[in-house]
mmCIF file of C-alpha atoms in Angstrom:
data_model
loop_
_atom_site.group_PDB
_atom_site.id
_atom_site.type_symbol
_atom_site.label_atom_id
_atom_site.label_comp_id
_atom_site.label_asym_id
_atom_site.label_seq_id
_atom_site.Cartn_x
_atom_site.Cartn_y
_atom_site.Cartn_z
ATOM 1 C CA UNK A 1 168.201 151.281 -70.607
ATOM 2 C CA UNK A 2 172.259 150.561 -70.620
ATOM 3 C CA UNK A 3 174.246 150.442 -73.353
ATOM 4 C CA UNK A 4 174.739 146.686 -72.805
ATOM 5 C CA UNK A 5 171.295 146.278 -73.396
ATOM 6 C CA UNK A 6 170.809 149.071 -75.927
ATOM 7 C CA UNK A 7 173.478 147.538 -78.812
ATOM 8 C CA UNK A 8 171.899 144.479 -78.279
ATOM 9 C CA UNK A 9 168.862 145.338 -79.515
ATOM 10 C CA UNK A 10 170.468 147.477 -82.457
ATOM 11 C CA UNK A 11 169.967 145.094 -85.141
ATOM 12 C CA UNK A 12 166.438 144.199 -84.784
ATOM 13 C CA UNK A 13 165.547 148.051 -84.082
ATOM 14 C CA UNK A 14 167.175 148.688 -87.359
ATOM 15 C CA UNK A 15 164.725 145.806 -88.740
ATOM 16 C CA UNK A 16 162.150 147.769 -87.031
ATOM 17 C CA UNK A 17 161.633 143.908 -85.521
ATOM 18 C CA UNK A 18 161.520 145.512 -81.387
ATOM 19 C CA UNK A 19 158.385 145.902 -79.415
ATOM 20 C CA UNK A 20 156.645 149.499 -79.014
ATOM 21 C CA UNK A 21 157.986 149.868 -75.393
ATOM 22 C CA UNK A 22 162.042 148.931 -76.203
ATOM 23 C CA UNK A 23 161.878 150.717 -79.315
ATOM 24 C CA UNK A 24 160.799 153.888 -77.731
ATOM 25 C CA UNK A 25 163.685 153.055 -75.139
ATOM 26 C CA UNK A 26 166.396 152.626 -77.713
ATOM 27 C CA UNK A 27 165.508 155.582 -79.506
ATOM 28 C CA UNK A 28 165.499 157.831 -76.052
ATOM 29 C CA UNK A 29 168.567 156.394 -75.536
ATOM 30 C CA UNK A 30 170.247 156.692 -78.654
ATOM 31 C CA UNK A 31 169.739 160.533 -78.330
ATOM 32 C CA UNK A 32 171.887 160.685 -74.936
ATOM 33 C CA UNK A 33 174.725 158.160 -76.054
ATOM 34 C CA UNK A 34 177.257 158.811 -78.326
ATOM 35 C CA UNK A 35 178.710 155.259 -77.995
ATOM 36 C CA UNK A 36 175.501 154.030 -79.165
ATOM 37 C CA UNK A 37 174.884 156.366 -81.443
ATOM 38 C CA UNK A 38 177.678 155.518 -83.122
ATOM 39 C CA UNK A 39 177.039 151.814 -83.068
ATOM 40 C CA UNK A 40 173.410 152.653 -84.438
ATOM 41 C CA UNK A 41 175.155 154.470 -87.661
ATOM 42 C CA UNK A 42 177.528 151.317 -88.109
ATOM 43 C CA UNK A 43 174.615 148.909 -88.151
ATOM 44 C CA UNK A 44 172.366 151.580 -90.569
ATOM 45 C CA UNK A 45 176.066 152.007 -92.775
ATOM 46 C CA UNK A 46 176.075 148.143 -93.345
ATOM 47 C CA UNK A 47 172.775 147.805 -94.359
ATOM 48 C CA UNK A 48 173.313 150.754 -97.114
ATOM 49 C CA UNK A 49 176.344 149.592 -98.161
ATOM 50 C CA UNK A 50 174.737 145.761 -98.714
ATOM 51 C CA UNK A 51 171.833 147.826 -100.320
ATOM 52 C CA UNK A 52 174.023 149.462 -102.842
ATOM 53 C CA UNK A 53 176.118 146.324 -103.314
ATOM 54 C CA UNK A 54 173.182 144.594 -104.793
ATOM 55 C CA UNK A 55 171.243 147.836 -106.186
ATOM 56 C CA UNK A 56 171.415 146.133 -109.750
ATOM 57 C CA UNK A 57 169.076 143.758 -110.551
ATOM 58 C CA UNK A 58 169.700 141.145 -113.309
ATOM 59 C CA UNK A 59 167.320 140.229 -116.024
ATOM 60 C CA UNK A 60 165.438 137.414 -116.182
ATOM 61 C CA UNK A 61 167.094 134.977 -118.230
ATOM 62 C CA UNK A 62 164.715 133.366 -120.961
ATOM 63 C CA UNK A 63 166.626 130.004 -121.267
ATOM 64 C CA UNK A 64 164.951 129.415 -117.657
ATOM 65 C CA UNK A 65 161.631 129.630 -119.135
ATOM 66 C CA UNK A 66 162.458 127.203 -121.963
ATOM 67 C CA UNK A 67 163.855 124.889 -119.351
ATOM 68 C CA UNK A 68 160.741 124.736 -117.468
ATOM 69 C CA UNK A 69 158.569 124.340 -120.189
ATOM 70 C CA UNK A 70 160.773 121.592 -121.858
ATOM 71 C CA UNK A 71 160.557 119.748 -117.983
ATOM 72 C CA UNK A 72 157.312 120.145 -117.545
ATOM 73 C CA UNK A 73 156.379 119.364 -121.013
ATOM 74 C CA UNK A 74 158.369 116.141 -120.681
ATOM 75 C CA UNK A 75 156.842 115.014 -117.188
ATOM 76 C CA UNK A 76 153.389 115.062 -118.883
ATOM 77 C CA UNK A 77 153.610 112.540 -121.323
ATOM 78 C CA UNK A 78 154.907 110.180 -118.999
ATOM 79 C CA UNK A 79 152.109 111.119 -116.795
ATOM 80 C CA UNK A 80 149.482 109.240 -118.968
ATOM 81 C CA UNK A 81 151.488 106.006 -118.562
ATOM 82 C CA UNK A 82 151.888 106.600 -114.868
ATOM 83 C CA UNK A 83 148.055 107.008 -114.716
ATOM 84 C CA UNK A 84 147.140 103.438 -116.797
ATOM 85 C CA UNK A 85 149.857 101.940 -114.735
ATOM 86 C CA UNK A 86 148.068 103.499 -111.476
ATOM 87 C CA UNK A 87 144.804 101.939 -112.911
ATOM 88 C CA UNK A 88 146.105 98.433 -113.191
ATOM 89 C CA UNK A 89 147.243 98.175 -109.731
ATOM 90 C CA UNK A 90 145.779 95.228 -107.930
ATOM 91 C CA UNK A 91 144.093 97.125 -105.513
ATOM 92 C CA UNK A 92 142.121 98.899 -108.582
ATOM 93 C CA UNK A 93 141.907 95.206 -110.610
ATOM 94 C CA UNK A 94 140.825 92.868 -107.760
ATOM 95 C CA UNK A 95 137.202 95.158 -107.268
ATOM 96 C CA UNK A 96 136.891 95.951 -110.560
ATOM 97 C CA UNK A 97 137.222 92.129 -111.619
ATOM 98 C CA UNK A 98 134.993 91.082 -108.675
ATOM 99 C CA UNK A 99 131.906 93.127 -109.766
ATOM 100 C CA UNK A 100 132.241 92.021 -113.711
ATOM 101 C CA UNK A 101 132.294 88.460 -112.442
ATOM 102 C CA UNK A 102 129.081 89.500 -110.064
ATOM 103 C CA UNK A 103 127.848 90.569 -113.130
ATOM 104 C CA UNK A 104 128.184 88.149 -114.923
ATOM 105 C CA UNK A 105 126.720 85.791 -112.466
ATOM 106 C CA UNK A 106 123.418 87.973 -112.217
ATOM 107 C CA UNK A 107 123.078 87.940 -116.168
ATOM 108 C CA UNK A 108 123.669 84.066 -116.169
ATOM 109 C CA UNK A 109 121.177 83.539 -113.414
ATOM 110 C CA UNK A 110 118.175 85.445 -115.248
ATOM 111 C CA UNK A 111 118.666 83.701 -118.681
ATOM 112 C CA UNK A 112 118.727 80.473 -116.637
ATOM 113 C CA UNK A 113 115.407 81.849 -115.216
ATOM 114 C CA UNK A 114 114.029 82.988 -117.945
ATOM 115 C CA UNK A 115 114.702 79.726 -119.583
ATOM 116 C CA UNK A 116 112.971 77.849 -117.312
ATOM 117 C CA UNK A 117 109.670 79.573 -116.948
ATOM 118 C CA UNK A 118 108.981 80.279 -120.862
ATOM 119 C CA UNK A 119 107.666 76.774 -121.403
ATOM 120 C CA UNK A 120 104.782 77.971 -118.858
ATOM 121 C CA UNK A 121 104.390 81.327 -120.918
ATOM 122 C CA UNK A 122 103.933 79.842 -124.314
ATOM 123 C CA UNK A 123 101.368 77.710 -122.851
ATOM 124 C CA UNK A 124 99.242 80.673 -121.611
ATOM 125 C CA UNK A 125 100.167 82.406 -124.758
ATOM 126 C CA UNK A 126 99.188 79.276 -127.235
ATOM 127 C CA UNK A 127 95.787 78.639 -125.425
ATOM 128 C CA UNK A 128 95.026 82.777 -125.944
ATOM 129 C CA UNK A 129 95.960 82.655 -129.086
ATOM 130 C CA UNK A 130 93.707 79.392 -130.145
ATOM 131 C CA UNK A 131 90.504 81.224 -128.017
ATOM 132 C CA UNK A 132 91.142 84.695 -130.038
ATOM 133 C CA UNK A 133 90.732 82.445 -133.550
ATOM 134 C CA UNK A 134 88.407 79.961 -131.977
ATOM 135 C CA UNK A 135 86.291 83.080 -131.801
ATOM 136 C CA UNK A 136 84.863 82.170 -128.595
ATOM 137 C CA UNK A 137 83.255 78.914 -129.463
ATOM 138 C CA UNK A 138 82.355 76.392 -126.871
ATOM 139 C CA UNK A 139 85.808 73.960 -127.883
ATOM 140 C CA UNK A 140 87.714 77.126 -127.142
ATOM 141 C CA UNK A 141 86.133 77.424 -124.048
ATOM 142 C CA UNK A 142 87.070 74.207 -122.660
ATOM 143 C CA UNK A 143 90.036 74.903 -123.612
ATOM 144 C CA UNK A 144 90.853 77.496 -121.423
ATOM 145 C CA UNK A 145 88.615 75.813 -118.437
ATOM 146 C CA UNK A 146 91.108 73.324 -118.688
ATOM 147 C CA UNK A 147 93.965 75.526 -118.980
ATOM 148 C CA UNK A 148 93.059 77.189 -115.882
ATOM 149 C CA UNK A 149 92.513 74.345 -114.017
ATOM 150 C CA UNK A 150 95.858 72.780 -115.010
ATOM 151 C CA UNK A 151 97.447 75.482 -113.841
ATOM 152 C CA UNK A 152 95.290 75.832 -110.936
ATOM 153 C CA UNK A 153 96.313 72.323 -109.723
ATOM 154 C CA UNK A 154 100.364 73.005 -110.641
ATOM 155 C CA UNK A 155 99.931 75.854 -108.440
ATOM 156 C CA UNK A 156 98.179 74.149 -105.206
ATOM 157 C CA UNK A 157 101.066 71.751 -105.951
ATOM 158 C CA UNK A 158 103.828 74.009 -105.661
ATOM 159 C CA UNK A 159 102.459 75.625 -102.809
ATOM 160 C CA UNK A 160 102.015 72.047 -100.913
ATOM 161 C CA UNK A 161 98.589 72.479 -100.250
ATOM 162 C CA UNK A 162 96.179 69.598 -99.778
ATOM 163 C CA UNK B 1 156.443 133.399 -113.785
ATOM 164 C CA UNK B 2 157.169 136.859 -115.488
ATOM 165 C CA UNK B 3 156.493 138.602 -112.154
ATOM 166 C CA UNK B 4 158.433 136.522 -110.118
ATOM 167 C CA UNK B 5 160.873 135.001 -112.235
ATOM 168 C CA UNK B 6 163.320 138.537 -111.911
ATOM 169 C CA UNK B 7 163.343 138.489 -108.369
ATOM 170 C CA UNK B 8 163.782 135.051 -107.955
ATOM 171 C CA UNK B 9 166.653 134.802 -110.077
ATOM 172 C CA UNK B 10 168.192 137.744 -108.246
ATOM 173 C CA UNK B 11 167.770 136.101 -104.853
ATOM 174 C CA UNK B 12 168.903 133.192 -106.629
ATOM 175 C CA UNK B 13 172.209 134.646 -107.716
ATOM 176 C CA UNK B 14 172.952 136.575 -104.571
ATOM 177 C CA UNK B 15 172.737 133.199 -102.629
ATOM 178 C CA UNK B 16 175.098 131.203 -105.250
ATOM 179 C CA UNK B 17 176.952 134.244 -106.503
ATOM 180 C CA UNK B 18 177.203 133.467 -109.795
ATOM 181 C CA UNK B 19 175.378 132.959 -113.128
ATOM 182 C CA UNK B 20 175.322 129.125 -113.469
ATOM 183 C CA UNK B 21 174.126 128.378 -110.535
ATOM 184 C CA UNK B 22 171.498 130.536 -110.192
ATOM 185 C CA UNK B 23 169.781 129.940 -113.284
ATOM 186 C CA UNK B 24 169.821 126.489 -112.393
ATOM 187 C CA UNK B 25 168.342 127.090 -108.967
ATOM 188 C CA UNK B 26 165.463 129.381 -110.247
ATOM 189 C CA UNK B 27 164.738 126.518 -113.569
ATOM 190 C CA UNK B 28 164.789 123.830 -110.361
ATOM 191 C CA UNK B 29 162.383 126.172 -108.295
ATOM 192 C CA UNK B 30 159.931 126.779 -110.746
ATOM 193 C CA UNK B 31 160.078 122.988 -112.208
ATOM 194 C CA UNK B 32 158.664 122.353 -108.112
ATOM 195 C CA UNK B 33 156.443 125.030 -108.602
ATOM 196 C CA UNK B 34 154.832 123.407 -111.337
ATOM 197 C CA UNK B 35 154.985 120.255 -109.699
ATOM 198 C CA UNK B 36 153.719 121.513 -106.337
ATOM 199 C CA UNK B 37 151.465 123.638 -107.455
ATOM 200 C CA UNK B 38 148.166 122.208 -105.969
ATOM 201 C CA UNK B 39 149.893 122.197 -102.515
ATOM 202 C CA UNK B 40 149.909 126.411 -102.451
ATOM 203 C CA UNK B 41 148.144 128.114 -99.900
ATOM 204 C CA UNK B 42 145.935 130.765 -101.510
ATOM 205 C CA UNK B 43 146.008 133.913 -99.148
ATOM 206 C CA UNK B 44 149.876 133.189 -98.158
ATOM 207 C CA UNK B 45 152.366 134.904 -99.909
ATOM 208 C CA UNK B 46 153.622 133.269 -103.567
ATOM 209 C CA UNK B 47 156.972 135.367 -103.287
ATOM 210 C CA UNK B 48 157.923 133.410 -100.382
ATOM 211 C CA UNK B 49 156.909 129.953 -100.970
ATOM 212 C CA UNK B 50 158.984 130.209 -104.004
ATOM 213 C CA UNK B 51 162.068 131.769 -102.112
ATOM 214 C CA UNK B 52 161.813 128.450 -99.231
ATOM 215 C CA UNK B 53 161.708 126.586 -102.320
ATOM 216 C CA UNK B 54 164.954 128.095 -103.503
ATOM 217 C CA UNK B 55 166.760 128.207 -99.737
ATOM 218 C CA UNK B 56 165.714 124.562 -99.682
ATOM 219 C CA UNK B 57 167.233 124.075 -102.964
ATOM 220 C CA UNK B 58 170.414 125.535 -102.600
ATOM 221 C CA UNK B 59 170.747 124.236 -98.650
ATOM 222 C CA UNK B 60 170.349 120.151 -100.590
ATOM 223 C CA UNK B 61 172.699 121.540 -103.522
ATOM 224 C CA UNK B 62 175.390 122.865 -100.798
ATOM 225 C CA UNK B 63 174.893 119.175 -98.961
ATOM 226 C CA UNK B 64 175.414 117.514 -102.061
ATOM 227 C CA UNK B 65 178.417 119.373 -102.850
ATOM 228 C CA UNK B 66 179.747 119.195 -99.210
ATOM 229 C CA UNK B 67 179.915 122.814 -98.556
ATOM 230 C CA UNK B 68 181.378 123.904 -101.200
ATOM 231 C CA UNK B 69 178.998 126.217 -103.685
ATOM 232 C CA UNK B 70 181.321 128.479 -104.783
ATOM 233 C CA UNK B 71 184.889 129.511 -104.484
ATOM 234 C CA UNK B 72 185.145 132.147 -107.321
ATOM 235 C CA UNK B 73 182.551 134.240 -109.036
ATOM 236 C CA UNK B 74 183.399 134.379 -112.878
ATOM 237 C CA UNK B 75 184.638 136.826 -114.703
ATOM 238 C CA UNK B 76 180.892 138.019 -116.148
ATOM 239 C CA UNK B 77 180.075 138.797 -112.123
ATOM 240 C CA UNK B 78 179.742 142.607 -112.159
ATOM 241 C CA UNK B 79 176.566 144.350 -113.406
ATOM 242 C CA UNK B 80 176.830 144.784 -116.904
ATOM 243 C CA UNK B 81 173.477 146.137 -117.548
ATOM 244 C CA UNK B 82 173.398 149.665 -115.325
ATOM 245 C CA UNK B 83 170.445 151.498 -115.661
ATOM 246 C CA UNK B 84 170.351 154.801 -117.108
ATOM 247 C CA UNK B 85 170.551 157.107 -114.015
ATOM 248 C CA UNK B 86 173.500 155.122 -112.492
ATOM 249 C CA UNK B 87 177.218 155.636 -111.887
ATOM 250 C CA UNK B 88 177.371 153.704 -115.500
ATOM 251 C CA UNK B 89 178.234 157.361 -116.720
ATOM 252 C CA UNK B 90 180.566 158.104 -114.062
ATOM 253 C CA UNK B 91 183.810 155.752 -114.245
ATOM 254 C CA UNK B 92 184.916 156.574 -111.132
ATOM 255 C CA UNK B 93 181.247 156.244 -109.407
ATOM 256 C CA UNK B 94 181.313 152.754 -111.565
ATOM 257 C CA UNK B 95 184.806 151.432 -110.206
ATOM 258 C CA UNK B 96 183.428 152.401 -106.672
ATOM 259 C CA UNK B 97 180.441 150.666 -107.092
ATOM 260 C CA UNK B 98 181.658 147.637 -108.682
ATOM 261 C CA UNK B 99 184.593 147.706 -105.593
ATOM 262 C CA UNK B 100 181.575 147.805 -102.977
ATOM 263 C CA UNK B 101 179.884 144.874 -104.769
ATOM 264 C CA UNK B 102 182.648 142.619 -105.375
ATOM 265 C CA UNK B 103 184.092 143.086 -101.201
ATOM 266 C CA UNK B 104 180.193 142.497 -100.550
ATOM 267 C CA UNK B 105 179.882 139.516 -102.150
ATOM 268 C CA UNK B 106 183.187 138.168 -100.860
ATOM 269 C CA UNK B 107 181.984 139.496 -97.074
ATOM 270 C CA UNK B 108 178.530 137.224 -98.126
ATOM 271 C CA UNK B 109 180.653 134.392 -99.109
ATOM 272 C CA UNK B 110 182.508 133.785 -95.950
ATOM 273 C CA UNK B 111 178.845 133.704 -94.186
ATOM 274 C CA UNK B 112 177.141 130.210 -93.948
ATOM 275 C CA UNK B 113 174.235 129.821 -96.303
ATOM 276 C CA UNK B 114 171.705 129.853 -93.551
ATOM 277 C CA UNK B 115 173.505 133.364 -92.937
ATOM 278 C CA UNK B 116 173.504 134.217 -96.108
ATOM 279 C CA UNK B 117 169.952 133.511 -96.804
ATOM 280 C CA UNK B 118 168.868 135.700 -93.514
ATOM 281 C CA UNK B 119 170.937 138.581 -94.619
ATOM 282 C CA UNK B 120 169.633 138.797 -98.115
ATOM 283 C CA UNK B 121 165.848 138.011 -96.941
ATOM 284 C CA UNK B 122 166.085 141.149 -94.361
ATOM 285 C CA UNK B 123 168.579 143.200 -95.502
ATOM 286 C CA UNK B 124 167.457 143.177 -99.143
ATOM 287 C CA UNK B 125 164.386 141.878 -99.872
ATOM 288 C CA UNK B 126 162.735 143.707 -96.321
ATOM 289 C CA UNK B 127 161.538 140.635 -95.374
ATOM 290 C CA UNK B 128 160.398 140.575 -91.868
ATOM 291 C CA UNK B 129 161.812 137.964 -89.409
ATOM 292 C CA UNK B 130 158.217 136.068 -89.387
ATOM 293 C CA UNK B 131 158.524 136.119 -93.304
ATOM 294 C CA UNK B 132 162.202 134.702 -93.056
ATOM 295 C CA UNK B 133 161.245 132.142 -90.598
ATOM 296 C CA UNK B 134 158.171 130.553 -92.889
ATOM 297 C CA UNK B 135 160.835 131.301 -95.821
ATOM 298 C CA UNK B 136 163.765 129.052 -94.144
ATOM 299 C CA UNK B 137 161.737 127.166 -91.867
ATOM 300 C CA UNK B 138 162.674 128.073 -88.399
ATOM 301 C CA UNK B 139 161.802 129.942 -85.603
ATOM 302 C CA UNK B 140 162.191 133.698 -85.449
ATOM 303 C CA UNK B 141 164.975 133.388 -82.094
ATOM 304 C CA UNK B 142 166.452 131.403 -85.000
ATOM 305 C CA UNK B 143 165.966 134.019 -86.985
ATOM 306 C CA UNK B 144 167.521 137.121 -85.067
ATOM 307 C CA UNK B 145 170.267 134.858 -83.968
ATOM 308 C CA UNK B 146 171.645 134.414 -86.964
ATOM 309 C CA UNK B 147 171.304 137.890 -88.486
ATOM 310 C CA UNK B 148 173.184 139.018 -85.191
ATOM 311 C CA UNK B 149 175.889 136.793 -85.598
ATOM 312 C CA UNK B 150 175.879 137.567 -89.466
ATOM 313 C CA UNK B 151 176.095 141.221 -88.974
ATOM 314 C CA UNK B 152 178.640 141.089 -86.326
ATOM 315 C CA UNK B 153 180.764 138.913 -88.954
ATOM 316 C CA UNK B 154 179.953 141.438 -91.941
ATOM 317 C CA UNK B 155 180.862 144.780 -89.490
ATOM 318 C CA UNK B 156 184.703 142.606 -89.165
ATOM 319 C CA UNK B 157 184.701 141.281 -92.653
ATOM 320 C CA UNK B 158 184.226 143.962 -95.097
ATOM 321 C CA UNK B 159 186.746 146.904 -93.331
ATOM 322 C CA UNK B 160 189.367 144.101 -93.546
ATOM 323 C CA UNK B 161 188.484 143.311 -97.584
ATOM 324 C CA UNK B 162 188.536 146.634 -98.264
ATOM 325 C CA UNK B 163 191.668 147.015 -96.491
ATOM 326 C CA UNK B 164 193.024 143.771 -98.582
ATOM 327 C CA UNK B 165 191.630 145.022 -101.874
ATOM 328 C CA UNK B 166 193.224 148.366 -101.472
ATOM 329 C CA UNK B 167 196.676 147.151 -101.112
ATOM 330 C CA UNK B 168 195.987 144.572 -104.031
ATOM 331 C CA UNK B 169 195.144 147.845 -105.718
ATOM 332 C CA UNK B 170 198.224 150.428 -104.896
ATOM 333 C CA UNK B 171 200.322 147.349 -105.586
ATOM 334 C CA UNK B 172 199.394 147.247 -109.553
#
């Protein structure tokens, strides 16, 4: 190794930032140079004298921590409002309004259904009703033949049979 | 923020060189901290996500100002609060000191921040150059170019300013 090549590496040997193999160089050839020697105790003299420059550390000051907490603090309440703001964006509303309208529309549908079939129910429930205090007497039991053959005959109706 | 608040302020204040400026750096860093805080890598190191945070800072604060940070340090700059076992008790040892801080810190100023920021990462704070290039988000070429060229401008600079500073003295 040449000096050339030697101070150039001076910095990051002091930084211990050189590979195994040049730092084993440098320092063989640091013990056989005086010139680089030299230039070796300039670079390890200005990173003492930075050291003890700066040796004193300040204190933490505690108005930083009241600063923070007084931002912070302040950024959360606005934080609600940008969250209610975030859920009435029209990408959020247009879905959401969709399904209640869906819903809607399904709950409409089945009182509409319901609607129409209870006449049918009350019917079946009516001629039960008039058998159970008929006690089973023959009037009650041509009452219900001719239930069930009403609705026997709506059915084949319905179902477009001959 | 106990644990890291200290040396983040100090980095703070050795990158602004004053007071002011570096309390309103480190209230700014931690405010992003706060802010970012979701966006941490666990395993990577805190200590240096909040000093990029800081170098980041002051690099916008320096753009905003158009280079210039600082021009004098006020007159509250020197270490007031010596520990025990310093020169504190020594007044010569404490005008020596306070001589190698103050031609220091002018050295530092005549260094761009980028400079700056390498020199006080490695020199100071043993940062390695890996560290210093997550830190100030650059490669590590990057890196050990500009601690090279910092250096080389220090080992002119601070011979001259003591030079300057001694005449300044002899001539009181």
């Amino acid at each position: 190794m040449n000096c050339e090549n030697c101070q150039a590496l001076l910095t990051d040997y002091v930084h211990g930032e050189v590979d195994a193999a040049s730092d084993a160089a440098v320092f063989q050839h640091l013990h056989g140079c005086a010139t680089c020697e030299s230039a070796w105790q300039a670079e390890l003299a200005l990173t003492e004298s930075l050291r003890s420059a700066f040796a004193v550390e300040r204190d933490f000051p505690t108005s930083i921590l009241a600063g923070v907490r007084q931002a912070v603090r302040a950024e959360k309440a606005p934080g609600a409002m940008a969250a209610l703001r975030a859920l009435l964006r029209p990408a959020v509303l247009a879905p959401a309004a969709a399904l209640i309208i869906a819903g809607a529309g399904i709950v409409h549908y089945n009182q509409a259904h319901i609607t129409a079939t209870s006449p049918q129910l009350s019917a079946e429930y009516l001629v039960r009703q008039h058998i159970v205090q008929t006690g089973g007497t023959q009037a009650s039991e041509r009452a219900w033949n001719g239930y069930m053959l009403t609705t026997a005959n709506a059915n084949d109706t319905n179902l477009g049979s001959p | 923020m106990a644990t890291y608040g200290k040396q983040t302020y100090n980095y703070a204040y050795r990158l602004t060189g004053n007071e002011a400026d570096a309390r309103d750096l480190t209230q700014e860093a931690f405010i992003r901290v706060f802010r970012a805080w979701r966006s941490f890598q666990p395993g990577t190191s805190f200590l240096s996500w909040i000093y990029r945070i800081v170098t980041n800072l002051h690099r916008d604060e320096l753009r905003r100002r158009k280079g210039v940070f600082l021009q004098e340090l006020p007159e509250d700059n020197q270490p007031q609060d010596l520990p025990a076992d310093s020169s504190a008790h020594d007044p010569i040892a404490a005008i020596h000191d306070r001589q190698l801080s103050s031609t220091m810190e002018g050295a530092l100023r005549q260094l761009t921040a980028d400079q700056r920021a390498v020199v006080l990462l490695a020199d100071l704070e043993d940062h390695s150059y890996q560290e210093i290039a997550a830190i100030m988000a650059c490669s590590i070429g990057t890196v050990r170019s500009r601690l090279h060229r910092a250096r080389m401008q220090l080992r002119k600079l601070v011979p001259r300013l003591r030079e300057q500073e001694r005449r300044q003295g002899s001539s009181l």
